[in-house]
Short mmCIF file of C-alpha atoms in Angstrom, two decimals:
data_model
loop_
_atom_site.label_atom_id
_atom_site.label_comp_id
_atom_site.label_asym_id
_atom_site.label_seq_id
_atom_site.Cartn_x
_atom_site.Cartn_y
_atom_site.Cartn_z
CA UNK A 1 -5.21 -42.15 12.91
CA UNK A 2 -4.08 -41.78 9.32
CA UNK A 3 -3.12 -38.82 7.18
CA UNK A 4 -3.45 -37.62 3.61
CA UNK A 5 -4.59 -34.90 1.26
CA UNK A 6 -8.12 -33.95 0.30
CA UNK A 7 -9.39 -36.46 -2.28
CA UNK A 8 -9.47 -34.86 -5.72
CA UNK A 9 -12.78 -34.38 -7.45
CA UNK A 10 -13.04 -33.75 -11.15
CA UNK A 11 -15.70 -33.95 -13.83
CA UNK A 12 -14.17 -37.14 -15.26
CA UNK A 13 -14.01 -38.97 -11.93
CA UNK A 14 -16.51 -41.48 -10.65
CA UNK A 15 -18.75 -40.50 -7.77
CA UNK A 16 -17.21 -43.30 -5.71
CA UNK A 17 -14.14 -41.14 -5.04
CA UNK A 18 -16.11 -38.22 -3.62
CA UNK A 19 -15.01 -36.63 -0.32
CA UNK A 20 -18.11 -38.03 1.38
CA UNK A 21 -17.45 -41.60 0.23
CA UNK A 22 -13.80 -41.35 1.27
CA UNK A 23 -14.75 -40.10 4.73
CA UNK A 24 -17.26 -42.94 5.11
CA UNK A 25 -14.63 -45.47 4.08
CA UNK A 26 -12.22 -44.11 6.66
CA UNK A 27 -14.83 -44.50 9.38
CA UNK A 28 -15.82 -47.98 8.26
CA UNK A 29 -12.15 -48.96 8.34
CA UNK A 30 -12.12 -48.01 12.00
CA UNK A 31 -10.36 -44.66 12.02
CA UNK A 32 -11.58 -41.93 14.34
CA UNK A 33 -8.90 -39.35 13.48
CA UNK A 34 -7.31 -38.03 10.31
CA UNK A 35 -4.40 -35.68 9.66
CA UNK A 36 -5.63 -33.48 6.83
CA UNK A 37 -3.00 -31.71 4.75
CA UNK A 38 -4.07 -28.61 2.97
CA UNK A 39 -3.80 -24.91 2.13
CA UNK A 40 -2.20 -25.56 -1.23
CA UNK A 41 -4.18 -23.69 -3.85
CA UNK A 42 -6.11 -21.63 -1.31
CA UNK A 43 -4.47 -18.43 -2.62
CA UNK A 44 -3.59 -17.05 -6.05
CA UNK A 45 -0.87 -14.47 -6.84
CA UNK A 46 -3.28 -11.54 -6.42
CA UNK A 47 -4.75 -12.64 -3.09
CA UNK A 48 -1.41 -13.87 -1.73
CA UNK A 49 0.26 -10.48 -1.92
CA UNK A 50 -2.63 -9.16 0.19
CA UNK A 51 -2.21 -11.96 2.71
CA UNK A 52 -5.61 -13.48 1.88
CA UNK A 53 -7.10 -16.63 0.42
CA UNK A 54 -8.65 -16.24 -3.02
CA UNK A 55 -12.40 -15.84 -3.34
CA UNK A 56 -14.32 -19.08 -3.76
CA UNK A 57 -17.79 -20.42 -3.10
CA UNK A 58 -19.56 -23.53 -1.92
CA UNK A 59 -19.71 -26.12 -4.65
CA UNK A 60 -17.15 -24.56 -7.00
CA UNK A 61 -14.71 -27.48 -6.51
CA UNK A 62 -11.87 -25.08 -5.70
CA UNK A 63 -9.17 -26.43 -3.37
CA UNK A 64 -10.68 -24.62 -0.37
CA UNK A 65 -14.20 -25.78 -1.23
CA UNK A 66 -13.05 -29.42 -1.46
CA UNK A 67 -11.07 -29.04 1.76
CA UNK A 68 -14.18 -27.74 3.55
CA UNK A 69 -16.32 -30.46 2.05
CA UNK A 70 -14.01 -33.30 3.07
CA UNK A 71 -13.53 -31.82 6.55
CA UNK A 72 -17.30 -31.60 7.01
CA UNK A 73 -17.74 -35.17 5.75
CA UNK A 74 -15.17 -36.44 8.25
CA UNK A 75 -16.84 -34.51 11.04
CA UNK A 76 -20.21 -36.01 10.12
CA UNK A 77 -18.66 -39.48 10.38
CA UNK A 78 -17.33 -38.71 13.88
CA UNK A 79 -13.72 -38.33 12.75
CA UNK A 80 -11.53 -35.75 14.48
CA UNK A 81 -9.12 -33.70 12.37
CA UNK A 82 -5.47 -32.82 12.77
CA UNK A 83 -4.90 -29.80 10.52
CA UNK A 84 -1.56 -28.68 9.04
CA UNK A 85 -2.77 -25.52 7.28
CA UNK A 86 -0.56 -23.07 9.26
CA UNK A 87 2.69 -24.49 7.89
CA UNK A 88 1.77 -25.96 4.52
CA UNK A 89 3.04 -23.76 1.68
CA UNK A 90 1.97 -20.39 3.16
CA UNK A 91 0.33 -18.50 0.29
CA UNK A 92 2.32 -20.69 -2.14
CA UNK A 93 5.43 -18.66 -1.28
CA UNK A 94 8.03 -21.44 -1.26
CA UNK A 95 6.92 -23.11 -4.53
CA UNK A 96 6.55 -19.74 -6.26
CA UNK A 97 10.24 -18.96 -5.66
CA UNK A 98 11.27 -22.13 -7.50
CA UNK A 99 9.56 -21.05 -10.72
CA UNK A 100 10.78 -18.42 -13.18
CA UNK A 101 8.94 -15.14 -12.52
CA UNK A 102 6.10 -14.39 -14.90
CA UNK A 103 6.33 -10.80 -16.19
CA UNK A 104 3.38 -8.77 -14.98
CA UNK A 105 2.09 -11.45 -12.61
CA UNK A 106 1.58 -10.29 -9.00
CA UNK A 107 4.05 -11.62 -6.44
CA UNK A 108 4.60 -11.59 -2.71
CA UNK A 109 7.91 -9.92 -3.58
CA UNK A 110 6.21 -6.90 -5.18
CA UNK A 111 6.76 -3.61 -3.40
CA UNK A 112 3.04 -3.35 -2.58
CA UNK A 113 2.96 -6.80 -0.95
CA UNK A 114 1.76 -6.99 2.65
CA UNK A 115 5.30 -8.15 3.52
CA UNK A 116 6.95 -5.07 2.03
CA UNK A 117 8.15 -2.77 4.75
CA UNK A 118 11.42 -1.91 6.45
CA UNK A 119 14.78 -0.67 5.26
CA UNK A 120 16.02 -4.21 4.57
CA UNK A 121 13.20 -5.14 2.16
CA UNK A 122 15.41 -5.29 -0.95
CA UNK A 123 18.11 -7.29 0.84
CA UNK A 124 15.48 -9.69 2.20
CA UNK A 125 13.99 -10.25 -1.27
CA UNK A 126 17.41 -11.13 -2.64
CA UNK A 127 18.11 -13.50 0.25
CA UNK A 128 14.88 -15.50 0.01
CA UNK A 129 15.48 -16.05 -3.70
CA UNK A 130 18.82 -17.73 -3.04
CA UNK A 131 18.61 -21.19 -4.58
CA UNK A 132 19.12 -24.09 -2.17
CA UNK A 133 18.26 -22.19 1.01
CA UNK A 134 15.48 -23.75 3.06
CA UNK A 135 13.03 -21.03 4.09
CA UNK A 136 11.61 -23.37 6.71
CA UNK A 137 14.71 -22.67 8.80
CA UNK A 138 14.44 -18.89 8.60
CA UNK A 139 10.88 -18.74 9.88
CA UNK A 140 12.22 -19.33 13.39
CA UNK A 141 14.02 -16.02 13.50
CA UNK A 142 12.85 -13.91 10.54
CA UNK A 143 9.98 -11.51 11.26
CA UNK A 144 8.64 -11.42 7.70
CA UNK A 145 8.45 -15.17 7.33
CA UNK A 146 6.82 -15.44 10.74
CA UNK A 147 4.29 -12.85 9.59
CA UNK A 148 3.63 -14.94 6.49
CA UNK A 149 2.92 -18.10 8.48
CA UNK A 150 0.84 -16.24 11.05
CA UNK A 151 -1.24 -14.58 8.37
CA UNK A 152 -2.04 -17.91 6.74
CA UNK A 153 -2.99 -19.34 10.15
CA UNK A 154 -5.30 -16.39 10.80
CA UNK A 155 -6.89 -16.68 7.36
CA UNK A 156 -7.54 -20.35 7.89
CA UNK A 157 -8.92 -20.12 11.42
CA UNK A 158 -11.22 -17.24 10.49
CA UNK A 159 -12.59 -19.02 7.43
CA UNK A 160 -16.17 -20.24 7.83
CA UNK A 161 -16.40 -23.75 6.43
CA UNK A 162 -18.98 -23.74 3.63
CA UNK A 163 -20.45 -27.05 4.79
CA UNK A 164 -20.40 -26.78 8.59
CA UNK A 165 -21.17 -23.07 8.83
CA UNK A 166 -18.56 -22.74 11.58
CA UNK A 167 -15.24 -20.91 11.71
CA UNK A 168 -12.38 -23.37 12.00
CA UNK A 169 -11.29 -21.53 15.13
CA UNK A 170 -14.54 -22.59 16.81
CA UNK A 171 -14.99 -26.09 15.41
CA UNK A 172 -14.79 -28.84 18.01
CA UNK A 173 -13.80 -31.45 15.41
CA UNK A 174 -10.47 -29.65 14.91
CA UNK A 175 -8.51 -31.61 17.48
CA UNK A 176 -4.96 -30.55 16.63
CA UNK A 177 -3.51 -27.58 14.75
CA UNK A 178 0.15 -28.19 13.97
CA UNK A 179 2.64 -25.43 13.27
CA UNK A 180 5.46 -27.53 11.85
CA UNK A 181 6.23 -31.00 10.58
CA UNK A 182 9.36 -33.10 10.92
CA UNK A 183 11.42 -30.01 11.59
CA UNK A 184 15.17 -30.51 11.82
CA UNK A 185 16.26 -26.90 12.31
CA UNK A 186 18.34 -27.43 15.46
CA UNK A 187 20.01 -30.61 14.19
CA UNK A 188 20.81 -29.10 10.80
CA UNK A 189 22.35 -25.98 12.33
CA UNK A 190 24.41 -27.96 14.84
CA UNK A 191 25.60 -30.48 12.26
CA UNK A 192 26.02 -28.30 9.17
CA UNK A 193 26.44 -24.77 10.46
CA UNK A 194 25.14 -21.71 8.63
CA UNK A 195 28.05 -20.89 6.30
CA UNK A 196 26.03 -21.88 3.22
CA UNK A 197 23.13 -19.57 4.11
CA UNK A 198 22.64 -16.19 2.42
CA UNK A 199 24.66 -13.56 4.28
CA UNK A 200 21.47 -11.69 5.18
CA UNK A 201 20.16 -14.62 7.20
CA UNK A 202 23.56 -15.51 8.66
CA UNK A 203 23.83 -11.99 10.10
CA UNK A 204 20.26 -12.09 11.36
CA UNK A 205 20.48 -15.37 13.23
CA UNK A 206 23.84 -14.38 14.76
CA UNK A 207 22.34 -11.09 15.99
CA UNK A 208 19.36 -12.95 17.45
CA UNK A 209 21.63 -15.48 19.14
CA UNK A 210 23.96 -12.84 20.57
CA UNK A 211 20.98 -10.85 21.79
CA UNK A 212 19.62 -13.92 23.58
CA UNK A 213 22.99 -14.57 25.20
#
């Protein structure tokens, strides 16, 4: 197998870099499996706060359309797919926290976001915006982040591929659905501790650990 992102397709590009040609080249090279990264660009700020992918259509060259098209092309060539969509930038949340907020632009941190509930909402918002903290670690014990990843997984699996006409949840070419990649949570905690984490998450993981004990 081999892995990569969906080949880009723009008006200025030659037809020889189309998803179909790339899938054919993979097959001719001898590959029968491909790890397909994706989910980046599937949501916009408005749809993300609702826990949904943004509206798109077959042939509009949106990220989801191109993902579907390349997936279908690989399937046609007899290539099985390993999909990373459940853990790849869920609703653009991680990258969005690294950018200065745009006044008036919807955000997953708005009070009408699908994540907004519970007495600790304000404390949680402050904690996730702490610079330098890796949210990938917190998803193992934080209910909101787990909900975020689960929602993206549900959105993806329920999506009907524009080119196969099949929900991803029912497509036999989807051989593997991964929920993490190169995770080092246990090693990082054991080697570095949690003293540098936001206090909110320090308290939470300690409570979870003590409860398990």
